[in-house]
Structure formats: C-alpha cells, structure tokens
Amino acid sequence: MPGRAKRRVFTMKVSQELLKLLSPQTSSDDERLRIANNGPLDQPLDPSDRLTALFVLCYDKVAAVAEAAKKNFEACPARLVLQALAKKLDPLVIKKAVELHRDDEAVLIMAALNPGIDDDTLRLLAETGPEGLLEVLAEEKEMLIKRPFLAEAIKKNPLAGHTMGSEVDSAVSSPRTEAAVAGELEKKDESALTSPGAKADEQNIYKVVKALSKAQKIKYALCGNKAARELLVKDSNKTVSSAVLKNPGITDDEVLKVVMTKGTPDDILRHIARNKEWMKNYNIRLGIATNPKTPLTISIKMLDFLFEKDMAKLAKSKNIPSVLASSARKKLESKAKK
C-alpha cells in the first residue's frame, strides 16, 4: 500500500477537464503517478496545464505521486515555465515558479505580467527583482493604476533610481494612458502574436506590435509566435530585442537569420555567441564570425571553429574588419606550415 502524503489545504481554480485527471475521485493512483512523472497521456497537456497539474499533485494523498510531482515541478526547465506563463495561471503556481526561478529574469518578467499573479508575489518581485523587471513594471501604466501598492514597492527596490521613481509617480497620476489603449488592442488581436498558425497578415501584426507598450512587447518577445519574434527582434529597444532570444519557440533558422543580418546590434550577437546550443550549429558560428557588427574578440575566437575553405574566404573578404581578415590569413599560414 503506497504511503500517504501530508495534505495541504488550499483553494485553486482548475478547469473541469484537468480536475478529472487530478482528483482521486475520478482518477486512479497509477494515472496520477503517470502525470506526476510527465508520462504520455491520451490528450497531452499544454505547458500551463502541465505546470498546474504538477503543482496540484505535489499535495496528492499518495506519497509516491506527491514526491514524483514535486521532483518534476522543481526540475521544470525555464523554457517550459515561460511557455506556461504565457497563459493565465493560478496565483499559487506562479508563486512557486517564482521561488524556483529567482535568478531567471525572463521568468520573473512573465510572472509579473501574468494576470493571475497575486498582490503579495507581485509586491515581492517589485521590491527585490532585477533592474530589467523594474523597467518593465515602471512602464506598465495600466497595472500601476490598478494596483496602487506597486508604485511604492518599485521605489523600495535598491535598483530603482530617482528617475524611475518619478516615472512611476507620473504614471499613477495619469487618468487615461496609452498603455490602457494598447492593452485593449492587445486583447483584441492577441492571437496574431501567439497562435503558431496565425493567418494574420504582416501589416496587421505590425500594427498590433506598434501599439504595444514596452512591457507588452517584452511579454510577446518572450512568448510570441514566429511572426511576433521576427518583428520584435528588430525593435530599437535592446531589452525587447534581447528578450526574443529567450523565447522557448525560437529556432536555429531564426537565429541564423539574425546573425546573417548586417544590421543586427552587437549586443544581440554577443548573446547568441554565449549560447552553447546555438554554437553547435556551424552556419550560426560562421554567421557570427562574418557579421561586421560582431565584436572582434568574439569573431576572432570563432575562427578556430571554422572550416579552412570558409576561413580562406574571410582572409580575402573586404566586407569584414581588416583585423579579422588578417587573423584568418595568419591562421591559414600557421596551419600550412604544420
């Protein structure tokens, strides 16, 4: 007979479909254990339901189920948590996700912008969160008006300067903001930015993105579809464009397109070069090495990982810094002597 887990009493809003899978009254111990172990189901759970299911099962009456759920909830990668936070979650699930990913700025931002977050968790994030999160909250004017405590919480954060405090005060005193209008447009056309198979035309998506606040842009940079990512990675604000690279859905082909674009900012190229998974892709490495905006320390280092034929092209290229071309020639000559 499986051991019994210590029960915790709390109130959560769970869909009827999910409740059937998680309730001991409607599912067997083996079925719940399969869910706790992220096992295959007839109807796979989307990331938000999966995270919610693991949280609920952490308090299952069967110890084996509770232990497995706790282990897998704590092991959830930031990628899955970001996907889950793209939808409204129960406050308790958000709070736990924040506790487990305190050092991940992207997760904290998505948690703060999630409509399900409770006041206490939001206050804690505002008072102790990183600078990037503060910048997002300070510009989320509609939220500042709806949650009056937020302005003071931001100003208590040691990373919030005098300028940010003034901006927050100004936002709170505004009766009607551009952010509120943008929020209405966002809710109306959200599918254009989130649905994988969205049929919205490019002009309409551009219109939606243009109307978003900085905070909303960051949200869709982190969780939006390919169309949203392609637009937001070109955003003039570095925080927005960099957030696209943390989007769980971004592909190698999209990253390659970014590194092959001559106008890509150096900070974006630095971020890509630091990602070990992307650096396994030879074409991305080559793109980093050949992009004229790549910092020389990075592009020169990248020469060690290129084929000789590509290095030979770089050695003759006039479209890259002369120092890089010279370094390529020296490496080729050194290899020839050996």
GROMACS .gro file of C-alpha atoms in nm:
model
  338
    1MET     CA    1   0.000   0.000   0.000
    2PRO     CA    2   0.160   0.332  -0.107
    3GLY     CA    3   0.240   0.577   0.171
    4ARG     CA    4   0.019   0.878   0.230
    5ALA     CA    5   0.150   1.227   0.170
    6LYS     CA    6   0.095   1.513   0.409
    7ARG     CA    7  -0.209   1.705   0.284
    8ARG     CA    8  -0.218   2.082   0.247
    9VAL     CA    9  -0.548   2.265   0.221
   10PHE     CA   10  -0.570   2.548  -0.032
   11THR     CA   11  -0.814   2.679  -0.288
   12MET     CA   12  -0.731   2.676  -0.658
   13LYS     CA   13  -0.920   2.734  -0.979
   14VAL     CA   14  -0.870   2.432  -1.205
   15SER     CA   15  -1.058   2.350  -1.524
   16GLN     CA   16  -1.307   2.063  -1.510
   17GLU     CA   17  -1.102   1.863  -1.761
   18LEU     CA   18  -0.786   1.897  -1.552
   19LEU     CA   19  -0.974   1.827  -1.229
   20LYS     CA   20  -1.087   1.490  -1.366
   21LEU     CA   21  -0.724   1.394  -1.426
   22LEU     CA   22  -0.605   1.507  -1.084
   23SER     CA   23  -0.883   1.418  -0.843
   24PRO     CA   24  -0.855   1.084  -0.654
   25GLN     CA   25  -1.231   1.055  -0.701
   26THR     CA   26  -1.206   1.042  -1.081
   27SER     CA   27  -0.856   0.903  -1.150
   28SER     CA   28  -0.655   0.608  -1.021
   29ASP     CA   29  -0.330   0.636  -0.826
   30ASP     CA   30  -0.144   0.495  -1.128
   31GLU     CA   31  -0.294   0.756  -1.361
   32ARG     CA   32  -0.193   1.041  -1.132
   33LEU     CA   33   0.154   0.893  -1.090
   34ARG     CA   34   0.191   0.887  -1.469
   35ILE     CA   35   0.103   1.257  -1.483
   36ALA     CA   36   0.340   1.333  -1.195
   37ASN     CA   37   0.617   1.159  -1.389
   38ASN     CA   38   0.533   1.351  -1.709
   39GLY     CA   39   0.426   1.025  -1.870
   40PRO     CA   40   0.235   1.000  -2.201
   41LEU     CA   41  -0.137   1.082  -2.196
   42ASP     CA   42  -0.418   1.031  -2.447
   43GLN     CA   43  -0.454   1.410  -2.463
   44PRO     CA   44  -0.115   1.578  -2.398
   45LEU     CA   45  -0.126   1.871  -2.156
   46ASP     CA   46  -0.021   2.215  -2.274
   47PRO     CA   47   0.259   2.378  -2.066
   48SER     CA   48   0.021   2.578  -1.843
   49ASP     CA   49  -0.192   2.272  -1.757
   50ARG     CA   50   0.120   2.060  -1.715
   51LEU     CA   51   0.273   2.300  -1.464
   52THR     CA   52  -0.059   2.333  -1.280
   53ALA     CA   53  -0.102   1.955  -1.270
   54LEU     CA   54   0.243   1.904  -1.122
   55PHE     CA   55   0.177   2.169  -0.858
   56VAL     CA   56  -0.155   2.016  -0.752
   57LEU     CA   57  -0.009   1.665  -0.741
   58CYS     CA   58   0.269   1.785  -0.508
   59TYR     CA   59  -0.003   1.761  -0.241
   60ASP     CA   60  -0.156   1.431  -0.353
   61LYS     CA   61  -0.271   1.188  -0.083
   62VAL     CA   62  -0.036   0.922  -0.222
   63ALA     CA   63   0.326   0.988  -0.120
   64ALA     CA   64   0.474   0.837  -0.438
   65VAL     CA   65   0.262   1.069  -0.652
   66ALA     CA   66   0.343   1.374  -0.440
   67GLU     CA   67   0.717   1.302  -0.440
   68ALA     CA   68   0.731   1.249  -0.818
   69ALA     CA   69   0.530   1.566  -0.883
   70LYS     CA   70   0.750   1.774  -0.652
   71LYS     CA   71   1.067   1.641  -0.815
   72ASN     CA   72   0.943   1.716  -1.168
   73PHE     CA   73   0.797   2.055  -1.080
   74GLU     CA   74   1.131   2.163  -0.935
   75ALA     CA   75   1.311   2.022  -1.240
   76CYS     CA   76   1.091   2.207  -1.492
   77PRO     CA   77   1.321   2.399  -1.729
   78ALA     CA   78   1.277   2.773  -1.763
   79ARG     CA   79   1.170   2.711  -2.124
   80LEU     CA   80   0.858   2.520  -2.014
   81VAL     CA   81   0.785   2.767  -1.732
   82LEU     CA   82   0.794   3.058  -1.979
   83GLN     CA   83   0.552   2.874  -2.207
   84ALA     CA   84   0.322   2.806  -1.912
   85LEU     CA   85   0.328   3.171  -1.802
   86ALA     CA   86   0.205   3.280  -2.144
   87LYS     CA   87  -0.143   3.185  -2.017
   88LYS     CA   88  -0.319   3.294  -1.700
   89LEU     CA   89  -0.212   3.068  -1.412
   90ASP     CA   90  -0.333   3.021  -1.056
   91PRO     CA   91  -0.153   3.255  -0.811
   92LEU     CA   92  -0.010   2.961  -0.616
   93VAL     CA   93   0.150   2.811  -0.928
   94ILE     CA   94   0.302   3.148  -1.020
   95LYS     CA   95   0.438   3.197  -0.668
   96LYS     CA   96   0.607   2.856  -0.673
   97ALA     CA   97   0.753   2.915  -1.020
   98VAL     CA   98   0.899   3.247  -0.899
   99GLU     CA   99   1.055   3.078  -0.594
  100LEU     CA  100   1.225   2.817  -0.813
  101HIS     CA  101   1.347   3.060  -1.081
  102ARG     CA  102   1.454   3.362  -0.876
  103ASP     CA  103   1.764   3.412  -1.092
  104ASP     CA  104   1.589   3.397  -1.429
  105GLU     CA  105   1.486   3.749  -1.531
  106ALA     CA  106   1.269   3.627  -1.819
  107VAL     CA  107   1.062   3.404  -1.588
  108LEU     CA  108   1.024   3.686  -1.333
  109ILE     CA  109   0.905   3.928  -1.600
  110MET     CA  110   0.649   3.682  -1.739
  111ALA     CA  111   0.530   3.604  -1.387
  112ALA     CA  112   0.487   3.973  -1.305
  113LEU     CA  113   0.288   4.031  -1.624
  114ASN     CA  114   0.070   3.722  -1.579
  115PRO     CA  115  -0.288   3.833  -1.498
  116GLY     CA  116  -0.314   3.558  -1.236
  117ILE     CA  117  -0.035   3.686  -1.011
  118ASP     CA  118  -0.142   3.779  -0.657
  119ASP     CA  119  -0.058   4.110  -0.489
  120ASP     CA  120   0.192   3.965  -0.241
  121THR     CA  121   0.403   3.792  -0.509
  122LEU     CA  122   0.392   4.099  -0.733
  123ARG     CA  123   0.494   4.322  -0.442
  124LEU     CA  124   0.787   4.093  -0.361
  125LEU     CA  125   0.904   4.097  -0.724
  126ALA     CA  126   0.882   4.476  -0.737
  127GLU     CA  127   1.075   4.521  -0.412
  128THR     CA  128   1.350   4.265  -0.481
  129GLY     CA  129   1.354   4.193  -0.856
  130PRO     CA  130   1.629   4.273  -1.109
  131GLU     CA  131   1.660   4.603  -1.295
  132GLY     CA  132   1.514   4.464  -1.619
  133LEU     CA  133   1.195   4.365  -1.435
  134LEU     CA  134   1.170   4.709  -1.274
  135GLU     CA  135   1.195   4.878  -1.614
  136VAL     CA  136   0.905   4.667  -1.738
  137LEU     CA  137   0.686   4.733  -1.432
  138ALA     CA  138   0.762   5.106  -1.436
  139GLU     CA  139   0.622   5.128  -1.789
  140GLU     CA  140   0.318   4.909  -1.725
  141LYS     CA  141   0.098   5.210  -1.650
  142GLU     CA  142  -0.233   5.028  -1.651
  143MET     CA  143  -0.106   4.784  -1.387
  144LEU     CA  144   0.032   5.070  -1.176
  145ILE     CA  145  -0.311   5.231  -1.168
  146LYS     CA  146  -0.498   4.908  -1.095
  147ARG     CA  147  -0.257   4.803  -0.818
  148PRO     CA  148  -0.175   5.120  -0.618
  149PHE     CA  149   0.077   4.943  -0.391
  150LEU     CA  150   0.302   4.865  -0.688
  151ALA     CA  151   0.448   5.214  -0.725
  152GLU     CA  152   0.574   5.221  -0.365
  153ALA     CA  153   0.705   4.866  -0.396
  154ILE     CA  154   0.913   4.961  -0.701
  155LYS     CA  155   1.059   5.264  -0.522
  156LYS     CA  156   1.165   5.043  -0.230
  157ASN     CA  157   1.383   4.837  -0.463
  158PRO     CA  158   1.751   4.943  -0.423
  159LEU     CA  159   1.792   4.920  -0.803
  160ALA     CA  160   1.521   5.179  -0.870
  161GLY     CA  161   1.678   5.520  -0.922
  162HIS     CA  162   1.520   5.862  -0.869
  163THR     CA  163   1.424   5.887  -1.238
  164MET     CA  164   1.233   5.560  -1.227
  165GLY     CA  165   1.052   5.671  -0.912
  166SER     CA  166   0.942   5.993  -1.083
  167GLU     CA  167   0.821   5.800  -1.388
  168VAL     CA  168   0.616   5.569  -1.167
  169ASP     CA  169   0.455   5.859  -0.984
  170SER     CA  170   0.372   6.026  -1.314
  171ALA     CA  171   0.213   5.708  -1.449
  172VAL     CA  172  -0.006   5.662  -1.143
  173SER     CA  173  -0.138   6.017  -1.166
  174SER     CA  174  -0.244   5.973  -1.532
  175PRO     CA  175  -0.621   5.915  -1.559
  176ARG     CA  176  -0.602   5.751  -1.900
  177THR     CA  177  -0.287   5.611  -2.054
  178GLU     CA  178  -0.160   5.496  -2.388
  179ALA     CA  179  -0.086   5.164  -2.219
  180ALA     CA  180  -0.456   5.116  -2.148
  181VAL     CA  181  -0.540   5.172  -2.515
  182ALA     CA  182  -0.260   4.939  -2.618
  183GLY     CA  183  -0.390   4.682  -2.371
  184GLU     CA  184  -0.733   4.688  -2.535
  185LEU     CA  185  -0.576   4.637  -2.878
  186GLU     CA  186  -0.356   4.361  -2.739
  187LYS     CA  187  -0.655   4.166  -2.604
  188LYS     CA  188  -0.840   4.209  -2.931
  189ASP     CA  189  -0.559   4.090  -3.160
  190GLU     CA  190  -0.356   3.873  -2.925
  191SER     CA  191  -0.390   3.566  -3.147
  192ALA     CA  192  -0.191   3.740  -3.418
  193LEU     CA  193   0.109   3.733  -3.183
  194THR     CA  194   0.060   3.400  -3.006
  195SER     CA  195  -0.111   3.149  -3.236
  196PRO     CA  196   0.152   2.932  -3.411
  197GLY     CA  197  -0.059   2.909  -3.725
  198ALA     CA  198  -0.190   3.266  -3.721
  199LYS     CA  199  -0.307   3.380  -4.063
  200ALA     CA  200  -0.292   3.750  -3.979
  201ASP     CA  201  -0.117   3.947  -4.250
  202GLU     CA  202   0.216   4.114  -4.184
  203GLN     CA  203   0.069   4.464  -4.189
  204ASN     CA  204  -0.185   4.376  -3.919
  205ILE     CA  205   0.081   4.218  -3.695
  206TYR     CA  206   0.299   4.527  -3.739
  207LYS     CA  207   0.003   4.744  -3.636
  208VAL     CA  208  -0.055   4.536  -3.320
  209VAL     CA  209   0.313   4.539  -3.221
  210LYS     CA  210   0.349   4.913  -3.283
  211ALA     CA  211   0.063   4.985  -3.040
  212LEU     CA  212   0.209   4.779  -2.755
  213SER     CA  213   0.382   4.925  -2.452
  214LYS     CA  214   0.741   4.827  -2.379
  215ALA     CA  215   0.623   4.579  -2.116
  216GLN     CA  216   0.379   4.418  -2.357
  217LYS     CA  217   0.647   4.398  -2.627
  218ILE     CA  218   0.875   4.216  -2.385
  219LYS     CA  219   0.592   3.979  -2.297
  220TYR     CA  220   0.538   3.883  -2.661
  221ALA     CA  221   0.911   3.875  -2.729
  222LEU     CA  222   0.926   3.604  -2.462
  223CYS     CA  223   0.614   3.408  -2.555
  224GLY     CA  224   0.502   3.523  -2.901
  225ASN     CA  225   0.488   3.325  -3.224
  226LYS     CA  226   0.734   3.340  -3.515
  227ALA     CA  227   0.568   3.648  -3.669
  228ALA     CA  228   0.597   3.837  -3.340
  229ARG     CA  229   0.956   3.727  -3.291
  230GLU     CA  230   1.062   3.839  -3.639
  231LEU     CA  231   0.930   4.189  -3.573
  232LEU     CA  232   1.036   4.227  -3.210
  233VAL     CA  233   1.395   4.110  -3.262
  234LYS     CA  234   1.435   4.424  -3.477
  235ASP     CA  235   1.295   4.653  -3.206
  236SER     CA  236   1.513   4.955  -3.129
  237ASN     CA  237   1.487   4.884  -2.755
  238LYS     CA  238   1.764   4.640  -2.657
  239THR     CA  239   1.561   4.488  -2.373
  240VAL     CA  240   1.284   4.394  -2.617
  241SER     CA  241   1.508   4.259  -2.894
  242SER     CA  242   1.719   4.058  -2.647
  243ALA     CA  243   1.406   3.906  -2.492
  244VAL     CA  244   1.326   3.738  -2.826
  245LEU     CA  245   1.637   3.522  -2.784
  246LYS     CA  246   1.489   3.381  -2.460
  247ASN     CA  247   1.165   3.279  -2.634
  248PRO     CA  248   1.129   2.898  -2.597
  249GLY     CA  249   0.995   2.872  -2.952
  250ILE     CA  250   1.284   3.036  -3.135
  251THR     CA  251   1.453   2.804  -3.387
  252ASP     CA  252   1.806   2.771  -3.520
  253ASP     CA  253   1.684   2.900  -3.857
  254GLU     CA  254   1.555   3.219  -3.692
  255VAL     CA  255   1.882   3.267  -3.503
  256LEU     CA  256   2.075   3.212  -3.826
  257LYS     CA  257   1.867   3.479  -3.997
  258VAL     CA  258   1.951   3.719  -3.713
  259VAL     CA  259   2.326   3.659  -3.732
  260MET     CA  260   2.324   3.688  -4.111
  261THR     CA  261   2.155   4.028  -4.095
  262LYS     CA  262   2.415   4.304  -4.125
  263GLY     CA  263   2.217   4.548  -3.908
  264THR     CA  264   2.191   4.318  -3.606
  265PRO     CA  265   2.320   4.504  -3.295
  266ASP     CA  266   2.641   4.378  -3.132
  267ASP     CA  267   2.468   4.301  -2.801
  268ILE     CA  268   2.235   4.055  -2.978
  269LEU     CA  269   2.533   3.889  -3.146
  270ARG     CA  270   2.712   3.865  -2.810
  271HIS     CA  271   2.407   3.697  -2.657
  272ILE     CA  272   2.390   3.440  -2.938
  273ALA     CA  273   2.764   3.370  -2.920
  274ARG     CA  274   2.730   3.286  -2.548
  275ASN     CA  275   2.466   3.019  -2.617
  276LYS     CA  276   2.639   2.679  -2.632
  277GLU     CA  277   2.348   2.509  -2.807
  278TRP     CA  278   2.337   2.761  -3.090
  279MET     CA  279   2.715   2.747  -3.124
  280LYS     CA  280   2.685   2.377  -3.213
  281ASN     CA  281   2.528   2.492  -3.542
  282TYR     CA  282   2.812   2.552  -3.789
  283ASN     CA  283   2.619   2.801  -4.001
  284ILE     CA  284   2.542   3.013  -3.693
  285ARG     CA  285   2.910   3.008  -3.597
  286LEU     CA  286   3.000   3.117  -3.948
  287GLY     CA  287   2.735   3.391  -3.938
  288ILE     CA  288   2.874   3.521  -3.609
  289ALA     CA  289   3.228   3.524  -3.749
  290THR     CA  290   3.132   3.707  -4.070
  291ASN     CA  291   2.889   3.966  -3.933
  292PRO     CA  292   3.071   4.303  -3.932
  293LYS     CA  293   2.889   4.404  -3.611
  294THR     CA  294   3.027   4.109  -3.412
  295PRO     CA  295   3.283   4.228  -3.153
  296LEU     CA  296   3.634   4.139  -3.278
  297THR     CA  297   3.720   3.939  -2.966
  298ILE     CA  298   3.431   3.705  -3.049
  299SER     CA  299   3.474   3.683  -3.428
  300ILE     CA  300   3.850   3.617  -3.400
  301LYS     CA  301   3.786   3.342  -3.145
  302MET     CA  302   3.526   3.193  -3.380
  303LEU     CA  303   3.796   3.139  -3.648
  304ASP     CA  304   3.919   2.837  -3.452
  305PHE     CA  305   3.591   2.661  -3.524
  306LEU     CA  306   3.560   2.725  -3.900
  307PHE     CA  307   3.649   2.507  -4.197
  308GLU     CA  308   3.959   2.612  -4.392
  309LYS     CA  309   3.757   2.693  -4.705
  310ASP     CA  310   3.547   2.945  -4.511
  311MET     CA  311   3.850   3.088  -4.337
  312ALA     CA  312   4.012   3.135  -4.678
  313LYS     CA  313   3.711   3.339  -4.792
  314LEU     CA  314   3.735   3.554  -4.480
  315ALA     CA  315   4.106   3.609  -4.540
  316LYS     CA  316   4.022   3.768  -4.879
  317SER     CA  317   3.699   3.945  -4.777
  318LYS     CA  318   3.675   4.322  -4.784
  319ASN     CA  319   3.336   4.319  -4.608
  320ILE     CA  320   3.478   4.241  -4.265
  321PRO     CA  321   3.719   4.432  -4.038
  322SER     CA  322   4.078   4.418  -4.169
  323VAL     CA  323   4.196   4.282  -3.833
  324LEU     CA  324   3.968   3.980  -3.872
  325ALA     CA  325   4.081   3.916  -4.230
  326SER     CA  326   4.443   3.941  -4.119
  327SER     CA  327   4.383   3.697  -3.833
  328ALA     CA  328   4.226   3.450  -4.076
  329ARG     CA  329   4.532   3.473  -4.306
  330LYS     CA  330   4.771   3.415  -4.017
  331LYS     CA  331   4.578   3.110  -3.900
  332LEU     CA  332   4.582   2.965  -4.253
  333GLU     CA  333   4.956   3.025  -4.285
  334SER     CA  334   5.016   2.864  -3.947
  335LYS     CA  335   4.817   2.556  -4.048
  336ALA     CA  336   5.004   2.535  -4.381
  337LYS     CA  337   5.342   2.530  -4.203
  338LYS     CA  338   5.226   2.242  -3.984
   0.00000   0.00000   0.00000
